[in-house]
CSV table of C-alpha atoms and ligand atoms in Angstrom, one decimal:
chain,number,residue,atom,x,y,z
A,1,UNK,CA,13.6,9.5,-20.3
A,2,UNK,CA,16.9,10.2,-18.0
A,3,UNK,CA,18.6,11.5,-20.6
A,4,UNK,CA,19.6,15.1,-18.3
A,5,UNK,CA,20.2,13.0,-15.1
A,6,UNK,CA,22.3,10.7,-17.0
A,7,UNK,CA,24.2,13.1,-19.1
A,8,UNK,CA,24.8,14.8,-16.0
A,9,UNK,CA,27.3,11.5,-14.4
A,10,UNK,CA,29.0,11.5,-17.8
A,11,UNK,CA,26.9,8.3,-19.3
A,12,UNK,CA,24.9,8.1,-22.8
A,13,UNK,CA,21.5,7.1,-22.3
A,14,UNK,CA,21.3,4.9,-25.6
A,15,UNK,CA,24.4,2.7,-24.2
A,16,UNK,CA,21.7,1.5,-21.1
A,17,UNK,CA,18.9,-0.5,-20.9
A,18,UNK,CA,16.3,1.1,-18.2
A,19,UNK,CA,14.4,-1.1,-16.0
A,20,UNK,CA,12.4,-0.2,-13.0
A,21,UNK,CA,13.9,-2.4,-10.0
A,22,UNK,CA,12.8,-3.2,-6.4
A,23,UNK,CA,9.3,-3.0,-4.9
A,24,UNK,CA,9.3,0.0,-2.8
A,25,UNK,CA,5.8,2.0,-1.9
A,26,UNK,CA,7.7,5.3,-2.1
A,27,UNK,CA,10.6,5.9,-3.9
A,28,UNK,CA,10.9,5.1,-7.7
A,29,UNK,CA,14.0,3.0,-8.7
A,30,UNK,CA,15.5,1.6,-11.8
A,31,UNK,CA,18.6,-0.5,-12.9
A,32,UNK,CA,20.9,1.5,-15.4
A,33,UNK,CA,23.3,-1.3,-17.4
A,34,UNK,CA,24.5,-2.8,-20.1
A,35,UNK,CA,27.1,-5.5,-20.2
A,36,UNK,CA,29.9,-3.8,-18.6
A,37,UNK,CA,28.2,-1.6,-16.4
A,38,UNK,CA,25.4,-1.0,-14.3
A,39,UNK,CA,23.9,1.8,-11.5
A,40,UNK,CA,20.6,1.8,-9.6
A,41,UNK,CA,19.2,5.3,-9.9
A,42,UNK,CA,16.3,6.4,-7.7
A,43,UNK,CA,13.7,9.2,-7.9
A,44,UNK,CA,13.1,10.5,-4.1
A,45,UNK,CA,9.2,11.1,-4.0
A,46,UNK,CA,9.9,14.2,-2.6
A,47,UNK,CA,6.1,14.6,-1.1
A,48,UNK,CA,6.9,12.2,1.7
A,49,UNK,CA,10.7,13.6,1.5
A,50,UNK,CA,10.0,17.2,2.0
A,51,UNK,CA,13.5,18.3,2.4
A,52,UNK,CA,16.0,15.6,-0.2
A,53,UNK,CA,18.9,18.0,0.5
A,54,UNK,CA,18.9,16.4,4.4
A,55,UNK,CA,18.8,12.7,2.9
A,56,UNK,CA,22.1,13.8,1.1
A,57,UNK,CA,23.8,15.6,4.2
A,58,UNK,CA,23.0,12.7,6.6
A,59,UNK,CA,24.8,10.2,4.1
A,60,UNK,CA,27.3,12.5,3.1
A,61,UNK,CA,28.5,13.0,7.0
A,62,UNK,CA,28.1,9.1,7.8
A,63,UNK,CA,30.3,8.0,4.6
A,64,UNK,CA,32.9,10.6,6.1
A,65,UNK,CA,33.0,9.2,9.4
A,66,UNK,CA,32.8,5.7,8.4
A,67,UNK,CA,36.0,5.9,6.0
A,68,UNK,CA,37.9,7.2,8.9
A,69,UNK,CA,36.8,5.0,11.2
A,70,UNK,CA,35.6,1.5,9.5
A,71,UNK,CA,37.9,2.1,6.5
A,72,UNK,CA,36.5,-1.9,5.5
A,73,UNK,CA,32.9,-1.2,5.8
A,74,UNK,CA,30.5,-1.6,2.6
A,75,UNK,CA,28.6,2.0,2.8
A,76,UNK,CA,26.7,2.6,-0.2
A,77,UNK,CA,27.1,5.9,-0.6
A,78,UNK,CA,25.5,7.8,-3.4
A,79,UNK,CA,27.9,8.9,-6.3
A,80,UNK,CA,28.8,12.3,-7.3
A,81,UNK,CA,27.7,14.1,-10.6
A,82,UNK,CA,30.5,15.4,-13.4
A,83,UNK,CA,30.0,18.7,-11.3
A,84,UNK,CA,30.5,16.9,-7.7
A,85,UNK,CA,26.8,16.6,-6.6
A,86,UNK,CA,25.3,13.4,-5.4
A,87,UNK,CA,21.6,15.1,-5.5
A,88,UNK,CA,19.9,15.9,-9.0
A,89,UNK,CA,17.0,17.7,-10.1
A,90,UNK,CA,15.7,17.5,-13.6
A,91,UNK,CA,14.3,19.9,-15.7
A,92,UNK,CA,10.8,18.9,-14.5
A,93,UNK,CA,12.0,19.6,-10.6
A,94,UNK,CA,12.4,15.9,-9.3
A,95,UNK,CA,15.5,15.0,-7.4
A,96,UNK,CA,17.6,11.7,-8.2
A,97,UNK,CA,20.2,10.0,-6.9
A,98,UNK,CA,22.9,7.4,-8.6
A,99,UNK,CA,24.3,4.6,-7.1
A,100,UNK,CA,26.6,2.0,-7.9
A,101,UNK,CA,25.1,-1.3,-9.2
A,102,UNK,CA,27.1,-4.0,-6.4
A,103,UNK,CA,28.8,-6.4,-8.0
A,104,UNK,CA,27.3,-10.2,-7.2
A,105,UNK,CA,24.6,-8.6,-4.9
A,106,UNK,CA,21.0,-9.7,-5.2
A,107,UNK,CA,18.0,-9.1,-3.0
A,108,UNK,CA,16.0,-11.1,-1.7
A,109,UNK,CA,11.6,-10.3,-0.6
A,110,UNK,CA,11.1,-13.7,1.1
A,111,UNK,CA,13.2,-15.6,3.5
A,112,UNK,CA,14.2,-18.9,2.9
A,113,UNK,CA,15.9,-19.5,6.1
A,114,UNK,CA,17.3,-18.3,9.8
A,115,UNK,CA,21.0,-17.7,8.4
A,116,UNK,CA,18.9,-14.7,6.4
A,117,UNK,CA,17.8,-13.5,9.5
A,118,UNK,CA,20.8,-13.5,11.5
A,119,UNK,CA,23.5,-12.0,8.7
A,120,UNK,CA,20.9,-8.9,7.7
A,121,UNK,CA,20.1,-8.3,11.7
A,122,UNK,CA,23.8,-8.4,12.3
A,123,UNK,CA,24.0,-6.4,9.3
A,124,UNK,CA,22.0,-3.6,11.2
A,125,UNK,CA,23.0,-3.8,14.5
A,126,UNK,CA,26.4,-3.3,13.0
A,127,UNK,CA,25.6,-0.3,11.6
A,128,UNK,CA,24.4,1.5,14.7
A,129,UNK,CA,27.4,0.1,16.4
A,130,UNK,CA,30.1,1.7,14.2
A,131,UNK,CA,27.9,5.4,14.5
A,132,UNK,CA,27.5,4.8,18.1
A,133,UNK,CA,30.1,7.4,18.5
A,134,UNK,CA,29.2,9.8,16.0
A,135,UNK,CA,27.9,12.9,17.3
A,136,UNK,CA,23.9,12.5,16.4
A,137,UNK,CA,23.4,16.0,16.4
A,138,UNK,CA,25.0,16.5,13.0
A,139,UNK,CA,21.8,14.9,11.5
A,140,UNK,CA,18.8,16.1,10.0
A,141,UNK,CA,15.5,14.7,10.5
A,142,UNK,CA,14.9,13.5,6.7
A,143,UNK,CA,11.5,12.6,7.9
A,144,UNK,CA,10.4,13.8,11.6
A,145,UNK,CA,8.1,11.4,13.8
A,146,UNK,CA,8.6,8.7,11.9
A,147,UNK,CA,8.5,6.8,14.0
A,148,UNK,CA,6.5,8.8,16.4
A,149,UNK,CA,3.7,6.2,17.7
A,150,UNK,CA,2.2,8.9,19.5
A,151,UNK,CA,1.8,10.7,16.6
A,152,UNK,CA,0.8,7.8,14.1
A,153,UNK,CA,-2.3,6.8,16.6
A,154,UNK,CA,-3.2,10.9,17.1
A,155,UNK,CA,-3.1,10.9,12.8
A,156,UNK,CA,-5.9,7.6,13.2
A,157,UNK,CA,-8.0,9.5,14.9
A,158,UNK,CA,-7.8,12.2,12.8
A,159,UNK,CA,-8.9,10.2,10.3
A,160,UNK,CA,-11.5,9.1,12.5
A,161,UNK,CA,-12.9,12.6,12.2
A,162,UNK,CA,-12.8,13.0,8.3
A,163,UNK,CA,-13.4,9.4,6.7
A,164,UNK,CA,-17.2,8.9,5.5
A,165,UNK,CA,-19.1,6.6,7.0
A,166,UNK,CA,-19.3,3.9,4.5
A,167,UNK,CA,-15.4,3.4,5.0
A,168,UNK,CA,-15.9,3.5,8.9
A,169,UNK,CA,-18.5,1.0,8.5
A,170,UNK,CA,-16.1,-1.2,6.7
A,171,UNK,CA,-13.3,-0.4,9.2
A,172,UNK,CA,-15.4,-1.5,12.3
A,173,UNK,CA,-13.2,-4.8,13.5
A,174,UNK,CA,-10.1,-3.2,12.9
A,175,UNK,CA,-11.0,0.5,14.2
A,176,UNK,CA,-12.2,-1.8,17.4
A,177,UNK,CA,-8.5,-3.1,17.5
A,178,UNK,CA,-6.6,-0.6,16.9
A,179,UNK,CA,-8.5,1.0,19.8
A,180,UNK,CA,-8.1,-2.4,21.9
A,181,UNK,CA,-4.3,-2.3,21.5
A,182,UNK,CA,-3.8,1.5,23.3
A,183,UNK,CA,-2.2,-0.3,26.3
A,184,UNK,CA,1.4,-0.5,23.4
A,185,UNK,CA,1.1,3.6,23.2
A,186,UNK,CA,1.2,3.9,26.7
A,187,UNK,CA,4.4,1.8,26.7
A,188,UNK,CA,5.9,3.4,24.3
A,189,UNK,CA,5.2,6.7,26.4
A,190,UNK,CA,6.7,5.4,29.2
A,191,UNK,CA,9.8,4.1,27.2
A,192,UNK,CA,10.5,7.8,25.7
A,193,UNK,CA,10.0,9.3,28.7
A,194,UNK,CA,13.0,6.9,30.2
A,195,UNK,CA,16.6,9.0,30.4
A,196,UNK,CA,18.2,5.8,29.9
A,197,UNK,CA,17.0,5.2,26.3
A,198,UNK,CA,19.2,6.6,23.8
A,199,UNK,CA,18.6,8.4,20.5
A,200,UNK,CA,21.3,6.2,17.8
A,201,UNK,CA,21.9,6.4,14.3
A,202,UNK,CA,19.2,4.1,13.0
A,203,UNK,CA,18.3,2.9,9.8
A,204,UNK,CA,14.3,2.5,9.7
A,205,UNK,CA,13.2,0.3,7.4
A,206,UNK,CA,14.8,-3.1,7.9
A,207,UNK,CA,12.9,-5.1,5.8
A,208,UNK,CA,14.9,-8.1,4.2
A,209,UNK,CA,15.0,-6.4,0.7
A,210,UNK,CA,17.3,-3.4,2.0
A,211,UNK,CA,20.1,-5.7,2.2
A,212,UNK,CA,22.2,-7.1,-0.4
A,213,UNK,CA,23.2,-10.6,0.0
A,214,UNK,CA,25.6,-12.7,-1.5
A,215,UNK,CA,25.2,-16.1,-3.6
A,216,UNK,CA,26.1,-17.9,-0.6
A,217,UNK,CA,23.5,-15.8,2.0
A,218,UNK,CA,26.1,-14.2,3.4
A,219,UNK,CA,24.4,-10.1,3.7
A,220,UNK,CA,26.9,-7.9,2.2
A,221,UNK,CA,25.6,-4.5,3.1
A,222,UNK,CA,22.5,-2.4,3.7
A,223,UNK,CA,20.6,0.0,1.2
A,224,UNK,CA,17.6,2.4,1.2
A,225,UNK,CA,19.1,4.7,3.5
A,226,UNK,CA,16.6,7.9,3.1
A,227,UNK,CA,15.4,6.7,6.4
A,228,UNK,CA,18.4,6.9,8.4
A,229,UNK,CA,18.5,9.6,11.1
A,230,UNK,CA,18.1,9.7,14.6
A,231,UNK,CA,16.1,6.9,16.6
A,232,UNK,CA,15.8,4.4,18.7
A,233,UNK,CA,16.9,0.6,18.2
A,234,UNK,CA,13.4,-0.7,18.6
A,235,UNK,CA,12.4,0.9,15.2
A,236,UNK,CA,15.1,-1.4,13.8
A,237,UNK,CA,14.7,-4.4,15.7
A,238,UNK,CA,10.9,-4.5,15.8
A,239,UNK,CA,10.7,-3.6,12.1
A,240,UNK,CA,12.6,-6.7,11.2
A,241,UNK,CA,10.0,-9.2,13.9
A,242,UNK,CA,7.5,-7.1,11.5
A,243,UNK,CA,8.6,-8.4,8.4
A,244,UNK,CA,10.8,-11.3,9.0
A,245,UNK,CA,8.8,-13.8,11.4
A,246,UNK,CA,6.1,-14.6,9.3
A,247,UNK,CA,6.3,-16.7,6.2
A,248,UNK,CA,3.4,-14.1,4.5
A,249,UNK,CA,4.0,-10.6,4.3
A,250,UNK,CA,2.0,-7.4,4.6
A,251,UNK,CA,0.3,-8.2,1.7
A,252,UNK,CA,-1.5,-11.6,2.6
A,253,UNK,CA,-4.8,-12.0,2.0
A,254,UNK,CA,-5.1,-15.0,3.5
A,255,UNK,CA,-4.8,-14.3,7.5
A,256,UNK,CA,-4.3,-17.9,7.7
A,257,UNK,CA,-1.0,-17.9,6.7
A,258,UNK,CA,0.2,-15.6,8.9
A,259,UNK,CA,2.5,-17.4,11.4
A,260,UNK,CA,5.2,-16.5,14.1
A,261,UNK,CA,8.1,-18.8,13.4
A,262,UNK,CA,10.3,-18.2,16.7
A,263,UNK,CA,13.4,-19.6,15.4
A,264,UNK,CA,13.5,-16.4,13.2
A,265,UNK,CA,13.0,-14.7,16.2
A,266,UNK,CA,16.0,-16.5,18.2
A,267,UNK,CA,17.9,-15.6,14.7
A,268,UNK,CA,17.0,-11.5,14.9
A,269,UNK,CA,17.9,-11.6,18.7
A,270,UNK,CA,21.4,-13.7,18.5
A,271,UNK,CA,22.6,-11.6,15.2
A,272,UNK,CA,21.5,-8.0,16.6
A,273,UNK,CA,22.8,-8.5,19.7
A,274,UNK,CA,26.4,-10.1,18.9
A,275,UNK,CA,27.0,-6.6,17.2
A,276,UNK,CA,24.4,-4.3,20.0
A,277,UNK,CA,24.5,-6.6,24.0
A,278,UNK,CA,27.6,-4.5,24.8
A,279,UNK,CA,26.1,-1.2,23.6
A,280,UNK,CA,22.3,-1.3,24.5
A,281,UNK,CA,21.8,-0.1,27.8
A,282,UNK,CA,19.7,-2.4,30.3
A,283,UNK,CA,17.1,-0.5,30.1
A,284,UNK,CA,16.6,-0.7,26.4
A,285,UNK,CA,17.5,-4.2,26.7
A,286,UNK,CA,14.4,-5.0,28.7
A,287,UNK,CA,11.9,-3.4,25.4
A,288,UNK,CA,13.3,-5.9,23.4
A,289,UNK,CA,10.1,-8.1,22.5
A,290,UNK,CA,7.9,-4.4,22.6
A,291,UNK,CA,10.2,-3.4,19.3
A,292,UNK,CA,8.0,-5.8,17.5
A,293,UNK,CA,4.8,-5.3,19.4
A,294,UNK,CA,5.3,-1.1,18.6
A,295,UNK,CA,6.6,-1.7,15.6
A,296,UNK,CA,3.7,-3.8,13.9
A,297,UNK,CA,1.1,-1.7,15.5
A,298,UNK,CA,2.4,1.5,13.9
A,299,UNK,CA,2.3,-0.1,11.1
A,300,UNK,CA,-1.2,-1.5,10.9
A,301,UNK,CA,-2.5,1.8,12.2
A,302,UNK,CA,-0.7,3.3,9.4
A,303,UNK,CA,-2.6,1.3,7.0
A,304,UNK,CA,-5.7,1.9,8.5
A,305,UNK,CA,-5.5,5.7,8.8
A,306,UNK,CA,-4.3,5.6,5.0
A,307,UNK,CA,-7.8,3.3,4.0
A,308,UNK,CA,-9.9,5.8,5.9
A,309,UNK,CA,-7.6,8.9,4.2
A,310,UNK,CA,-8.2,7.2,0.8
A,311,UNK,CA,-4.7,6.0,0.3
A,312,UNK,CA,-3.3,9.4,-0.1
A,313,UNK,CA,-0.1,7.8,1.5
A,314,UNK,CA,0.3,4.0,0.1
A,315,UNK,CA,-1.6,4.2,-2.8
A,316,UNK,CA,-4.0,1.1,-3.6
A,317,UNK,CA,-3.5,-1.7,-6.4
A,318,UNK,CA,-7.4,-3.1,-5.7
A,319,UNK,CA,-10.8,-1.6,-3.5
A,320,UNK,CA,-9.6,-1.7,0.3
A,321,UNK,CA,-5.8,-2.7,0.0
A,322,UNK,CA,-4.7,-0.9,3.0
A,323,UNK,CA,-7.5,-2.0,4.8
A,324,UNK,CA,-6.4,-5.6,4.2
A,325,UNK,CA,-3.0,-4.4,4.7
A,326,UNK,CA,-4.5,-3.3,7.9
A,327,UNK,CA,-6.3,-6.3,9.1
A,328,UNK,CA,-3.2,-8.6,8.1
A,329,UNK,CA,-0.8,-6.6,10.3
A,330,UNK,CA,-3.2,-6.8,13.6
A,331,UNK,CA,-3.2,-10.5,12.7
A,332,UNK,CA,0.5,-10.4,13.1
A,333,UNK,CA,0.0,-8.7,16.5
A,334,UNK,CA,-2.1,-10.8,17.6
A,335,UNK,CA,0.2,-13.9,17.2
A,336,UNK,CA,3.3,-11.5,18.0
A,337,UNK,CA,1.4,-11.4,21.5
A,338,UNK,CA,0.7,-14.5,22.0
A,339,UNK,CA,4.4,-15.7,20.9
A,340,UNK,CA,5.7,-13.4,24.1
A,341,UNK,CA,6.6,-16.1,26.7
A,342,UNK,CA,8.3,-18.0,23.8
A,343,UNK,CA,10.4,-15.3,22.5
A,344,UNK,CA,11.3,-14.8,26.9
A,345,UNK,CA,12.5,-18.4,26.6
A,346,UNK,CA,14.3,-17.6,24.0
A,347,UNK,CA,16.3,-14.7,25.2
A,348,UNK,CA,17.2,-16.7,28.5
A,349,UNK,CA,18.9,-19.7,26.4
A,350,UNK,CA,20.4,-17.2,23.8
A,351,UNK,CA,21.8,-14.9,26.4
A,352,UNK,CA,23.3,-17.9,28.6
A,353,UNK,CA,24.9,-19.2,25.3
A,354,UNK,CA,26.3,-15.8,24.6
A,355,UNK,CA,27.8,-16.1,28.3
A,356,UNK,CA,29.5,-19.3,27.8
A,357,UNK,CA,31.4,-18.1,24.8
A,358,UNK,CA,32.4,-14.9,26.5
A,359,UNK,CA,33.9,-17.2,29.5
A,360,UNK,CA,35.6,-19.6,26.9
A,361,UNK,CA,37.9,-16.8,26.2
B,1,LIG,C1,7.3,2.2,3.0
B,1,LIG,O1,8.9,2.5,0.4
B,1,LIG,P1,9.2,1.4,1.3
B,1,LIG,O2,8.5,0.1,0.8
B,1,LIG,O3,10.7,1.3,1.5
B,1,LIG,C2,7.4,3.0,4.3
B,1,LIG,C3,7.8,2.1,5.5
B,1,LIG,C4,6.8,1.0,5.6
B,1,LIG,C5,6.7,0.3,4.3
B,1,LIG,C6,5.6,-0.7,4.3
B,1,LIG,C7,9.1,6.4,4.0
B,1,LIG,O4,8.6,1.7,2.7
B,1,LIG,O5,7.8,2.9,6.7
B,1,LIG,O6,7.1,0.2,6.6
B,1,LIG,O7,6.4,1.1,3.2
B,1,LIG,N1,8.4,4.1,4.1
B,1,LIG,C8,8.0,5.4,4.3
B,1,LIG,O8,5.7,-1.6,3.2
B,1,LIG,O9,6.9,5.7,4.6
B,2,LIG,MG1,12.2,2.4,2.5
């Protein structure tokens, strides 16, 4: 197995041990080593990836301008084949990439604490920062609407349309809240429709596990960068309220351990705004709590359309996963709602402290 893909970046597949590494839905990954070396290679699942060609232009252009510009930043860029290419197909057609293995890196799936929180949402409001002058135009689309809530509630009721009933019968409560929750959409209408949002270079799936951290919690640098392209902060921001605030994640059964812990959220706001206050407008300034509000919504109605689509998308480990996936996420909404005048709080003491430091200098 690997034995082209290796070949093909100069190394001999009986010098490696193979292990499949990391727990992502879409992409398959592996760590290539052996005691003096090791590389993470990683099949893209080129039926959610249509086009892997614009995964490898967008990271070729970014690693160009940040060498020039932030010659000390950690960008893990892919690493070229014997005959230059950082994309590889095998003989049976799927596309792979090579990375290098960082050295003293490890991931983490849970967080243990705020400092977590602060160093990887520093981590990726840093990251837009340094692109916020590159010309966003030069990027493809590696997947379009992503992030598209308009889209991702018009693809529910699709589903609506086709699921049988037995599924629609189990899918009453949360079809009801899905429904129920329409008043985020039309926020999130009225926030695209606003000239003074702007479209930045954004990475899209912030979840702790995309970034490497050190043995003393300090985040080194982001990873799983297929998603990065075009967007707007709240997909970055809101994706990290998504995943971080809660002590369970999106695969709790039991809804009872589902919690808001607003000192993670003090954590996210202090450490993505030390790198983003000076460079988010007002205007997206004010969205800030909606990132997570928009951001968990999409993604329950994305595991609801995918139970009543028969998992097509996320696949399913037991009977009704993403339905549980589903019910779990509007759980987090719900407390994410009810956690809003906290997380105002919040902002007002974290923005006044930011003040004082500013007028120390
Ligand atoms: C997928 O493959 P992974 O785990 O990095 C999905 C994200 C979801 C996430 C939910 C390309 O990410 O949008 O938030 O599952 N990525 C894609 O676990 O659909
Ligand atoms: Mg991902």
């Amino acid at each position: 197995m690997f034995n082209d893909i290796l070949i093909s970046f100069g190394l001999n597949v009986s010098e490696y041990t193979i292990q499949p590494f990391g727990s992502g839905l879409i992409n398959h990954t592996f760590k290539i080593s052996n005691v003096n070396q090791a590389y993470i290679l990683q099949q893209i699942n080129d039926s959610v990836f249509k086009h892997p060609g614009h995964i490898d232009s967008n990271l070729a252009l970014i690693k160009q301008y940040l060498d020039e510009t932030s010659p000390g930043y950690l960008f893990v860029a892919p690493l070229k084949s014997q005959t230059g290419k950082s994309i590889i197909q095998s003989a049976d057609g799927k596309f792979y990439r090579m990375f290098p293995f960082i050295e003293g890196s490890h991931t983490v799936n849970f967080l243990q604490d705020t400092r977590e929180a602060y160093s990887a949402a520093v981590q990726f409001g840093r990251f837009t920062r340094l692109l916020n002058n590159f010309d966003i135009n030069k990027l493809e689309y590696t997947l379009p609407d992503f992030h598209n809530l308009k889209l991702r509630f018009s693809q529910f009721e699709q589903a609506l349309q086709t699921a049988d009933d037995e599924k629609l019968k189990q899918a009453d409560d949360e079809i009801k809240k899905a429904r129920g929750y329409i008043a985020i959409l039309h926020t999130y209408n009225k926030f695209t429709a606003n000239s003074e949002i702007k479209l930045r270079v954004i990475h899209h799936d912030t979840k702790i596990n995309n970034v490497l951290f050190d043995d003393r919690q300090n985040a080194l640098c982001l990873v799983d960068l297929d998603t990065v392209m075009p967007g707007y902060y709240l997909s970055d921001v809101g994706d990290m309220m998504r995943t971080y605030l809660s002590p369970a994640n999106e695969e709790e059964k039991d809804l009872g351990k589902i919690v808001i812990r607003t000192d993670f959220f003090r954590a996210i706001y202090k450490g993505y705004m030390s790198e983003m206050g000076t460079i988010l407008t007002e205007a997206e300034k004010k969205y800030f709590i909606f990132s997570g509000e928009m951001m968990i919504y999409m993604q329950g109605l994305r595991f609801l359309t995918d139970f009543l689509n028969n998992d097509i998308y996320y696949g399913a480990q037991y009977e009704g996963h993403n339905l549980i996936r589903a019910k779990n996420q509007f759980k987090l909404l719900e407390g994410y709602i009810n956690a809003g005048p906290l997380f105002k709080d919040i902002i007002t003491g974290v923005d006044k402290e930011l003040l004082a430091t500013t007028n120390d200098i």
